[in-house]
Amino acid sequence: MSFDTTQPALPAPVKAQGSRIRVLLVEDHVLLRTALQAVFSLEADIEVVAAIGDGVEVLSTVRRTAPDVIVLDIHLPTIDGLGLLPLIQAADPRVKVLLLASHPRPGDVRRAIRGGVDGFQHTDLASERLIAVIRKIRAGERVIDPQLAINAMMHGESPLTARETEVLFLAAGGRSAPEVARALHLSPGAVRNYLSAASAKLGASNRSEAIRIATDKGWI
């Protein structure tokens, strides 16, 4: 499936009142959520059916409000936007999803594209461009910020195996090797071997550096 990596055009002429785009806004930062809601309210063809701040409310709100487009912050309390994406698609395949990120990581962009997201943009996008993106997505286009797509391709795929990723992820949460071993039903020695292998693949001198590199690239 191809996607649009060009900068969105300026907003199209406003549609008739009967063809309003129903938008569900999901953003945990109150000031940004309030600002976006105010911006959307100025558009005659956009209706904000709900504005919420926690990922756990998304699915029930989708069922209750039947939005056309969900503008979804990738970083949310409890469950993030990437985790919500397949759940939304399963709950209502008709709904379009636009992910926003203030610090988008290459791995996150790749996962979102592979997951079939309809749009991925940086939160510093100008308001008129954001409105244009919403209209394009509602019309069936896929709109990914070109710089984010380029960065994702330049950084490539994670060199870690699934088990190495799992071990490094748990270690990143502050767990010791014995604690990771108990969680994954492995021996502490096996966990240390996985951590050493992950560090070597990432060119890291120690576990902390490996965690930082993998986190920065969105691999864990």
PDB file of C-alpha atoms in Angstrom:
ATOM      1  CA  MET A   1       0.000   0.000   0.000  1.00  0.00           C
ATOM      2  CA  SER A   2       1.499   3.311  -1.028  1.00  0.00           C
ATOM      3  CA  PHE A   3       1.373   6.382   1.146  1.00  0.00           C
ATOM      4  CA  ASP A   4       1.665  10.088   0.610  1.00  0.00           C
ATOM      5  CA  THR A   5       5.023  11.543   1.765  1.00  0.00           C
ATOM      6  CA  THR A   6       4.453  15.000   0.303  1.00  0.00           C
ATOM      7  CA  GLN A   7       3.711  17.979   2.491  1.00  0.00           C
ATOM      8  CA  PRO A   8      -0.071  18.295   2.866  1.00  0.00           C
ATOM      9  CA  ALA A   9      -1.700  20.939   0.740  1.00  0.00           C
ATOM     10  CA  LEU A  10      -3.448  23.873   2.330  1.00  0.00           C
ATOM     11  CA  PRO A  11      -7.005  23.165   3.496  1.00  0.00           C
ATOM     12  CA  ALA A  12      -9.579  22.441   0.847  1.00  0.00           C
ATOM     13  CA  PRO A  13     -12.756  24.503   0.679  1.00  0.00           C
ATOM     14  CA  VAL A  14     -15.117  23.715   3.518  1.00  0.00           C
ATOM     15  CA  LYS A  15     -17.598  20.936   2.810  1.00  0.00           C
ATOM     16  CA  ALA A  16     -21.289  21.147   3.258  1.00  0.00           C
ATOM     17  CA  GLN A  17     -22.621  20.933   6.810  1.00  0.00           C
ATOM     18  CA  GLY A  18     -24.074  17.479   6.183  1.00  0.00           C
ATOM     19  CA  SER A  19     -20.662  15.923   5.491  1.00  0.00           C
ATOM     20  CA  ARG A  20     -18.877  16.846   8.686  1.00  0.00           C
ATOM     21  CA  ILE A  21     -15.779  14.890   9.676  1.00  0.00           C
ATOM     22  CA  ARG A  22     -16.351  13.405  13.113  1.00  0.00           C
ATOM     23  CA  VAL A  23     -13.066  13.614  15.056  1.00  0.00           C
ATOM     24  CA  LEU A  24     -12.114  11.906  18.297  1.00  0.00           C
ATOM     25  CA  LEU A  25      -9.172  13.736  19.904  1.00  0.00           C
ATOM     26  CA  VAL A  26      -6.944  11.723  22.252  1.00  0.00           C
ATOM     27  CA  GLU A  27      -4.216  13.792  23.927  1.00  0.00           C
ATOM     28  CA  ASP A  28      -3.097  13.584  27.559  1.00  0.00           C
ATOM     29  CA  HIS A  29      -1.605  17.087  27.752  1.00  0.00           C
ATOM     30  CA  VAL A  30      -4.527  19.305  28.714  1.00  0.00           C
ATOM     31  CA  LEU A  31      -3.213  22.500  27.127  1.00  0.00           C
ATOM     32  CA  LEU A  32      -2.508  20.837  23.777  1.00  0.00           C
ATOM     33  CA  ARG A  33      -5.830  18.984  23.836  1.00  0.00           C
ATOM     34  CA  THR A  34      -7.690  22.225  24.563  1.00  0.00           C
ATOM     35  CA  ALA A  35      -5.787  24.093  21.845  1.00  0.00           C
ATOM     36  CA  LEU A  36      -6.443  21.431  19.218  1.00  0.00           C
ATOM     37  CA  GLN A  37     -10.105  21.250  20.156  1.00  0.00           C
ATOM     38  CA  ALA A  38     -10.361  25.026  19.726  1.00  0.00           C
ATOM     39  CA  VAL A  39      -8.627  24.866  16.327  1.00  0.00           C
ATOM     40  CA  PHE A  40     -10.909  22.080  15.099  1.00  0.00           C
ATOM     41  CA  SER A  41     -14.018  23.920  16.295  1.00  0.00           C
ATOM     42  CA  LEU A  42     -13.246  26.753  13.868  1.00  0.00           C
ATOM     43  CA  GLU A  43     -13.717  24.434  10.875  1.00  0.00           C
ATOM     44  CA  ALA A  44     -17.293  24.130   9.650  1.00  0.00           C
ATOM     45  CA  ASP A  45     -16.668  20.642   8.259  1.00  0.00           C
ATOM     46  CA  ILE A  46     -15.103  19.190  11.431  1.00  0.00           C
ATOM     47  CA  GLU A  47     -16.925  18.138  14.577  1.00  0.00           C
ATOM     48  CA  VAL A  48     -15.032  17.038  17.692  1.00  0.00           C
ATOM     49  CA  VAL A  49     -17.256  14.273  19.038  1.00  0.00           C
ATOM     50  CA  ALA A  50     -15.052  13.758  22.125  1.00  0.00           C
ATOM     51  CA  ALA A  51     -11.714  14.897  23.560  1.00  0.00           C
ATOM     52  CA  ILE A  52     -10.104  12.537  26.067  1.00  0.00           C
ATOM     53  CA  GLY A  53      -6.740  12.144  27.757  1.00  0.00           C
ATOM     54  CA  ASP A  54      -6.221   8.449  28.499  1.00  0.00           C
ATOM     55  CA  GLY A  55      -5.820   5.475  26.200  1.00  0.00           C
ATOM     56  CA  VAL A  56      -8.058   3.247  28.310  1.00  0.00           C
ATOM     57  CA  GLU A  57     -11.058   5.373  27.313  1.00  0.00           C
ATOM     58  CA  VAL A  58     -10.492   5.115  23.575  1.00  0.00           C
ATOM     59  CA  LEU A  59     -12.354   1.936  22.625  1.00  0.00           C
ATOM     60  CA  SER A  60     -15.456   2.718  24.661  1.00  0.00           C
ATOM     61  CA  THR A  61     -15.471   6.260  23.250  1.00  0.00           C
ATOM     62  CA  VAL A  62     -15.143   4.929  19.693  1.00  0.00           C
ATOM     63  CA  ARG A  63     -18.182   2.699  20.237  1.00  0.00           C
ATOM     64  CA  ARG A  64     -20.146   5.540  21.792  1.00  0.00           C
ATOM     65  CA  THR A  65     -19.309   8.345  19.321  1.00  0.00           C
ATOM     66  CA  ALA A  66     -18.544   6.555  15.995  1.00  0.00           C
ATOM     67  CA  PRO A  67     -15.785   8.948  14.835  1.00  0.00           C
ATOM     68  CA  ASP A  68     -14.496   9.131  11.267  1.00  0.00           C
ATOM     69  CA  VAL A  69     -10.946  10.082  12.290  1.00  0.00           C
ATOM     70  CA  ILE A  70      -9.070   9.593  15.566  1.00  0.00           C
ATOM     71  CA  VAL A  71      -6.288  12.105  16.219  1.00  0.00           C
ATOM     72  CA  LEU A  72      -4.193  10.066  18.627  1.00  0.00           C
ATOM     73  CA  ASP A  73      -1.112  11.020  20.640  1.00  0.00           C
ATOM     74  CA  ILE A  74       1.405   8.187  20.426  1.00  0.00           C
ATOM     75  CA  HIS A  75       2.452   8.641  24.077  1.00  0.00           C
ATOM     76  CA  LEU A  76      -0.461   8.160  26.466  1.00  0.00           C
ATOM     77  CA  PRO A  77      -0.946   6.942  30.031  1.00  0.00           C
ATOM     78  CA  THR A  78      -1.668   3.234  30.495  1.00  0.00           C
ATOM     79  CA  ILE A  79      -1.548   2.238  26.793  1.00  0.00           C
ATOM     80  CA  ASP A  80       0.170   4.149  23.999  1.00  0.00           C
ATOM     81  CA  GLY A  81      -1.036   4.963  20.511  1.00  0.00           C
ATOM     82  CA  LEU A  82       0.858   2.094  18.887  1.00  0.00           C
ATOM     83  CA  GLY A  83      -0.723  -0.358  21.293  1.00  0.00           C
ATOM     84  CA  LEU A  84      -4.150   1.084  20.615  1.00  0.00           C
ATOM     85  CA  LEU A  85      -3.824   1.014  16.812  1.00  0.00           C
ATOM     86  CA  PRO A  86      -4.654  -2.699  16.274  1.00  0.00           C
ATOM     87  CA  LEU A  87      -7.363  -2.561  18.926  1.00  0.00           C
ATOM     88  CA  ILE A  88      -9.060   0.347  17.154  1.00  0.00           C
ATOM     89  CA  GLN A  89      -8.767  -1.394  13.793  1.00  0.00           C
ATOM     90  CA  ALA A  90     -10.359  -4.520  15.222  1.00  0.00           C
ATOM     91  CA  ALA A  91     -13.145  -2.568  16.948  1.00  0.00           C
ATOM     92  CA  ASP A  92     -14.057  -0.482  13.901  1.00  0.00           C
ATOM     93  CA  PRO A  93     -12.073  -0.969  10.648  1.00  0.00           C
ATOM     94  CA  ARG A  94     -13.870   2.032   9.151  1.00  0.00           C
ATOM     95  CA  VAL A  95     -12.169   4.512  11.502  1.00  0.00           C
ATOM     96  CA  LYS A  96      -9.088   6.385  10.240  1.00  0.00           C
ATOM     97  CA  VAL A  97      -6.194   6.914  12.688  1.00  0.00           C
ATOM     98  CA  LEU A  98      -3.777   9.840  12.676  1.00  0.00           C
ATOM     99  CA  LEU A  99      -0.866   9.428  15.111  1.00  0.00           C
ATOM    100  CA  LEU A 100       0.888  12.501  16.518  1.00  0.00           C
ATOM    101  CA  ALA A 101       4.282  12.414  18.263  1.00  0.00           C
ATOM    102  CA  SER A 102       6.347  15.147  19.868  1.00  0.00           C
ATOM    103  CA  HIS A 103       9.516  13.014  19.769  1.00  0.00           C
ATOM    104  CA  PRO A 104       8.873  10.424  17.048  1.00  0.00           C
ATOM    105  CA  ARG A 105      11.337   7.537  17.067  1.00  0.00           C
ATOM    106  CA  PRO A 106      12.244   5.732  13.806  1.00  0.00           C
ATOM    107  CA  GLY A 107      11.117   2.396  15.224  1.00  0.00           C
ATOM    108  CA  ASP A 108       7.741   3.839  16.177  1.00  0.00           C
ATOM    109  CA  VAL A 109       7.238   5.206  12.660  1.00  0.00           C
ATOM    110  CA  ARG A 110       8.091   1.853  11.086  1.00  0.00           C
ATOM    111  CA  ARG A 111       5.752  -0.016  13.447  1.00  0.00           C
ATOM    112  CA  ALA A 112       2.944   2.430  12.719  1.00  0.00           C
ATOM    113  CA  ILE A 113       3.385   2.139   8.951  1.00  0.00           C
ATOM    114  CA  ARG A 114       3.508  -1.660   9.131  1.00  0.00           C
ATOM    115  CA  GLY A 115       0.429  -1.547  11.352  1.00  0.00           C
ATOM    116  CA  GLY A 116      -1.535   0.301   8.684  1.00  0.00           C
ATOM    117  CA  VAL A 117      -1.823   3.719  10.318  1.00  0.00           C
ATOM    118  CA  ASP A 118      -3.526   6.270   8.069  1.00  0.00           C
ATOM    119  CA  GLY A 119      -1.319   9.185   9.100  1.00  0.00           C
ATOM    120  CA  PHE A 120       1.749   9.974  11.192  1.00  0.00           C
ATOM    121  CA  GLN A 121       2.750  13.560  11.903  1.00  0.00           C
ATOM    122  CA  HIS A 122       4.895  15.586  14.285  1.00  0.00           C
ATOM    123  CA  THR A 123       2.949  17.567  16.895  1.00  0.00           C
ATOM    124  CA  ASP A 124       4.623  20.816  15.779  1.00  0.00           C
ATOM    125  CA  LEU A 125       2.693  20.641  12.503  1.00  0.00           C
ATOM    126  CA  ALA A 126       1.020  23.976  11.708  1.00  0.00           C
ATOM    127  CA  SER A 127      -2.697  23.946  12.452  1.00  0.00           C
ATOM    128  CA  GLU A 128      -3.736  24.539   8.829  1.00  0.00           C
ATOM    129  CA  ARG A 129      -1.569  21.620   7.727  1.00  0.00           C
ATOM    130  CA  LEU A 130      -3.028  19.388  10.415  1.00  0.00           C
ATOM    131  CA  ILE A 131      -6.542  20.216   9.216  1.00  0.00           C
ATOM    132  CA  ALA A 132      -5.455  19.379   5.671  1.00  0.00           C
ATOM    133  CA  VAL A 133      -4.067  16.038   6.807  1.00  0.00           C
ATOM    134  CA  ILE A 134      -7.324  15.153   8.564  1.00  0.00           C
ATOM    135  CA  ARG A 135      -9.294  15.928   5.402  1.00  0.00           C
ATOM    136  CA  LYS A 136      -6.927  13.852   3.254  1.00  0.00           C
ATOM    137  CA  ILE A 137      -7.103  10.905   5.626  1.00  0.00           C
ATOM    138  CA  ARG A 138     -10.893  11.074   5.750  1.00  0.00           C
ATOM    139  CA  ALA A 139     -10.872  11.017   1.946  1.00  0.00           C
ATOM    140  CA  GLY A 140      -8.909   7.749   1.986  1.00  0.00           C
ATOM    141  CA  GLU A 141      -5.329   8.951   1.550  1.00  0.00           C
ATOM    142  CA  ARG A 142      -2.399   7.813   3.693  1.00  0.00           C
ATOM    143  CA  VAL A 143      -0.331  10.768   4.862  1.00  0.00           C
ATOM    144  CA  ILE A 144       3.043  10.172   6.538  1.00  0.00           C
ATOM    145  CA  ASP A 145       5.382  13.050   7.345  1.00  0.00           C
ATOM    146  CA  PRO A 146       8.183  12.697   4.748  1.00  0.00           C
ATOM    147  CA  GLN A 147      11.032  13.470   7.149  1.00  0.00           C
ATOM    148  CA  LEU A 148       9.773  10.912   9.636  1.00  0.00           C
ATOM    149  CA  ALA A 149       9.541   8.307   6.875  1.00  0.00           C
ATOM    150  CA  ILE A 150      13.100   9.083   5.707  1.00  0.00           C
ATOM    151  CA  ASN A 151      14.475   8.846   9.252  1.00  0.00           C
ATOM    152  CA  ALA A 152      12.718   5.530   9.739  1.00  0.00           C
ATOM    153  CA  MET A 153      14.252   4.106   6.563  1.00  0.00           C
ATOM    154  CA  MET A 154      17.737   5.433   7.384  1.00  0.00           C
ATOM    155  CA  HIS A 155      17.827   3.789  10.809  1.00  0.00           C
ATOM    156  CA  GLY A 156      16.672   0.431   9.461  1.00  0.00           C
ATOM    157  CA  GLU A 157      15.235  -2.513  11.327  1.00  0.00           C
ATOM    158  CA  SER A 158      16.264  -3.634  14.784  1.00  0.00           C
ATOM    159  CA  PRO A 159      19.154  -6.143  14.761  1.00  0.00           C
ATOM    160  CA  LEU A 160      17.858  -7.726  17.967  1.00  0.00           C
ATOM    161  CA  THR A 161      16.045 -11.034  18.160  1.00  0.00           C
ATOM    162  CA  ALA A 162      12.627 -11.171  19.792  1.00  0.00           C
ATOM    163  CA  ARG A 163      14.108 -12.649  22.984  1.00  0.00           C
ATOM    164  CA  GLU A 164      16.924 -10.066  23.129  1.00  0.00           C
ATOM    165  CA  THR A 165      14.345  -7.313  22.687  1.00  0.00           C
ATOM    166  CA  GLU A 166      12.185  -8.763  25.451  1.00  0.00           C
ATOM    167  CA  VAL A 167      15.113  -9.075  27.870  1.00  0.00           C
ATOM    168  CA  LEU A 168      16.392  -5.581  27.110  1.00  0.00           C
ATOM    169  CA  PHE A 169      12.896  -4.130  27.494  1.00  0.00           C
ATOM    170  CA  LEU A 170      12.486  -5.634  30.952  1.00  0.00           C
ATOM    171  CA  ALA A 171      15.984  -4.500  31.929  1.00  0.00           C
ATOM    172  CA  ALA A 172      15.099  -0.999  30.760  1.00  0.00           C
ATOM    173  CA  GLY A 173      12.292  -1.029  33.312  1.00  0.00           C
ATOM    174  CA  GLY A 174      14.864  -1.357  36.093  1.00  0.00           C
ATOM    175  CA  ARG A 175      14.709  -5.119  36.659  1.00  0.00           C
ATOM    176  CA  SER A 176      17.854  -6.974  37.636  1.00  0.00           C
ATOM    177  CA  ALA A 177      19.060 -10.047  35.716  1.00  0.00           C
ATOM    178  CA  PRO A 178      17.524 -12.447  38.297  1.00  0.00           C
ATOM    179  CA  GLU A 179      14.215 -10.560  38.150  1.00  0.00           C
ATOM    180  CA  VAL A 180      14.186 -10.683  34.332  1.00  0.00           C
ATOM    181  CA  ALA A 181      15.059 -14.376  34.529  1.00  0.00           C
ATOM    182  CA  ARG A 182      12.096 -15.092  36.808  1.00  0.00           C
ATOM    183  CA  ALA A 183       9.715 -13.085  34.604  1.00  0.00           C
ATOM    184  CA  LEU A 184      10.761 -14.961  31.451  1.00  0.00           C
ATOM    185  CA  HIS A 185      11.405 -18.355  33.079  1.00  0.00           C
ATOM    186  CA  LEU A 186      15.089 -18.264  32.133  1.00  0.00           C
ATOM    187  CA  SER A 187      18.262 -18.727  34.106  1.00  0.00           C
ATOM    188  CA  PRO A 188      20.122 -15.566  35.209  1.00  0.00           C
ATOM    189  CA  GLY A 189      23.085 -16.724  33.121  1.00  0.00           C
ATOM    190  CA  ALA A 190      20.905 -16.897  30.001  1.00  0.00           C
ATOM    191  CA  VAL A 191      19.602 -13.394  30.675  1.00  0.00           C
ATOM    192  CA  ARG A 192      23.141 -12.047  31.006  1.00  0.00           C
ATOM    193  CA  ASN A 193      24.064 -13.753  27.729  1.00  0.00           C
ATOM    194  CA  TYR A 194      21.084 -12.134  25.979  1.00  0.00           C
ATOM    195  CA  LEU A 195      22.044  -8.733  27.383  1.00  0.00           C
ATOM    196  CA  SER A 196      25.646  -9.179  26.231  1.00  0.00           C
ATOM    197  CA  ALA A 197      24.512 -10.225  22.761  1.00  0.00           C
ATOM    198  CA  ALA A 198      22.167  -7.240  22.513  1.00  0.00           C
ATOM    199  CA  SER A 199      24.913  -4.850  23.622  1.00  0.00           C
ATOM    200  CA  ALA A 200      27.321  -6.275  21.029  1.00  0.00           C
ATOM    201  CA  LYS A 201      24.793  -5.970  18.203  1.00  0.00           C
ATOM    202  CA  LEU A 202      24.056  -2.353  19.160  1.00  0.00           C
ATOM    203  CA  GLY A 203      27.719  -1.445  19.504  1.00  0.00           C
ATOM    204  CA  ALA A 204      27.173  -0.599  23.174  1.00  0.00           C
ATOM    205  CA  SER A 205      29.820  -0.917  25.862  1.00  0.00           C
ATOM    206  CA  ASN A 206      27.347  -1.861  28.586  1.00  0.00           C
ATOM    207  CA  ARG A 207      23.717  -2.612  29.339  1.00  0.00           C
ATOM    208  CA  SER A 208      22.784   1.015  30.051  1.00  0.00           C
ATOM    209  CA  GLU A 209      24.140   2.197  26.723  1.00  0.00           C
ATOM    210  CA  ALA A 210      22.366  -0.641  24.917  1.00  0.00           C
ATOM    211  CA  ILE A 211      19.085   0.365  26.546  1.00  0.00           C
ATOM    212  CA  ARG A 212      19.615   4.007  25.564  1.00  0.00           C
ATOM    213  CA  ILE A 213      20.393   3.147  21.923  1.00  0.00           C
ATOM    214  CA  ALA A 214      17.454   0.760  21.584  1.00  0.00           C
ATOM    215  CA  THR A 215      15.101   3.232  23.248  1.00  0.00           C
ATOM    216  CA  ASP A 216      16.213   6.172  21.087  1.00  0.00           C
ATOM    217  CA  LYS A 217      15.608   4.145  17.925  1.00  0.00           C
ATOM    218  CA  GLY A 218      12.237   2.873  19.102  1.00  0.00           C
ATOM    219  CA  TRP A 219      13.334  -0.780  19.170  1.00  0.00           C
ATOM    220  CA  ILE A 220      12.127  -1.369  22.728  1.00  0.00           C
TER     221      ILE A 220
END
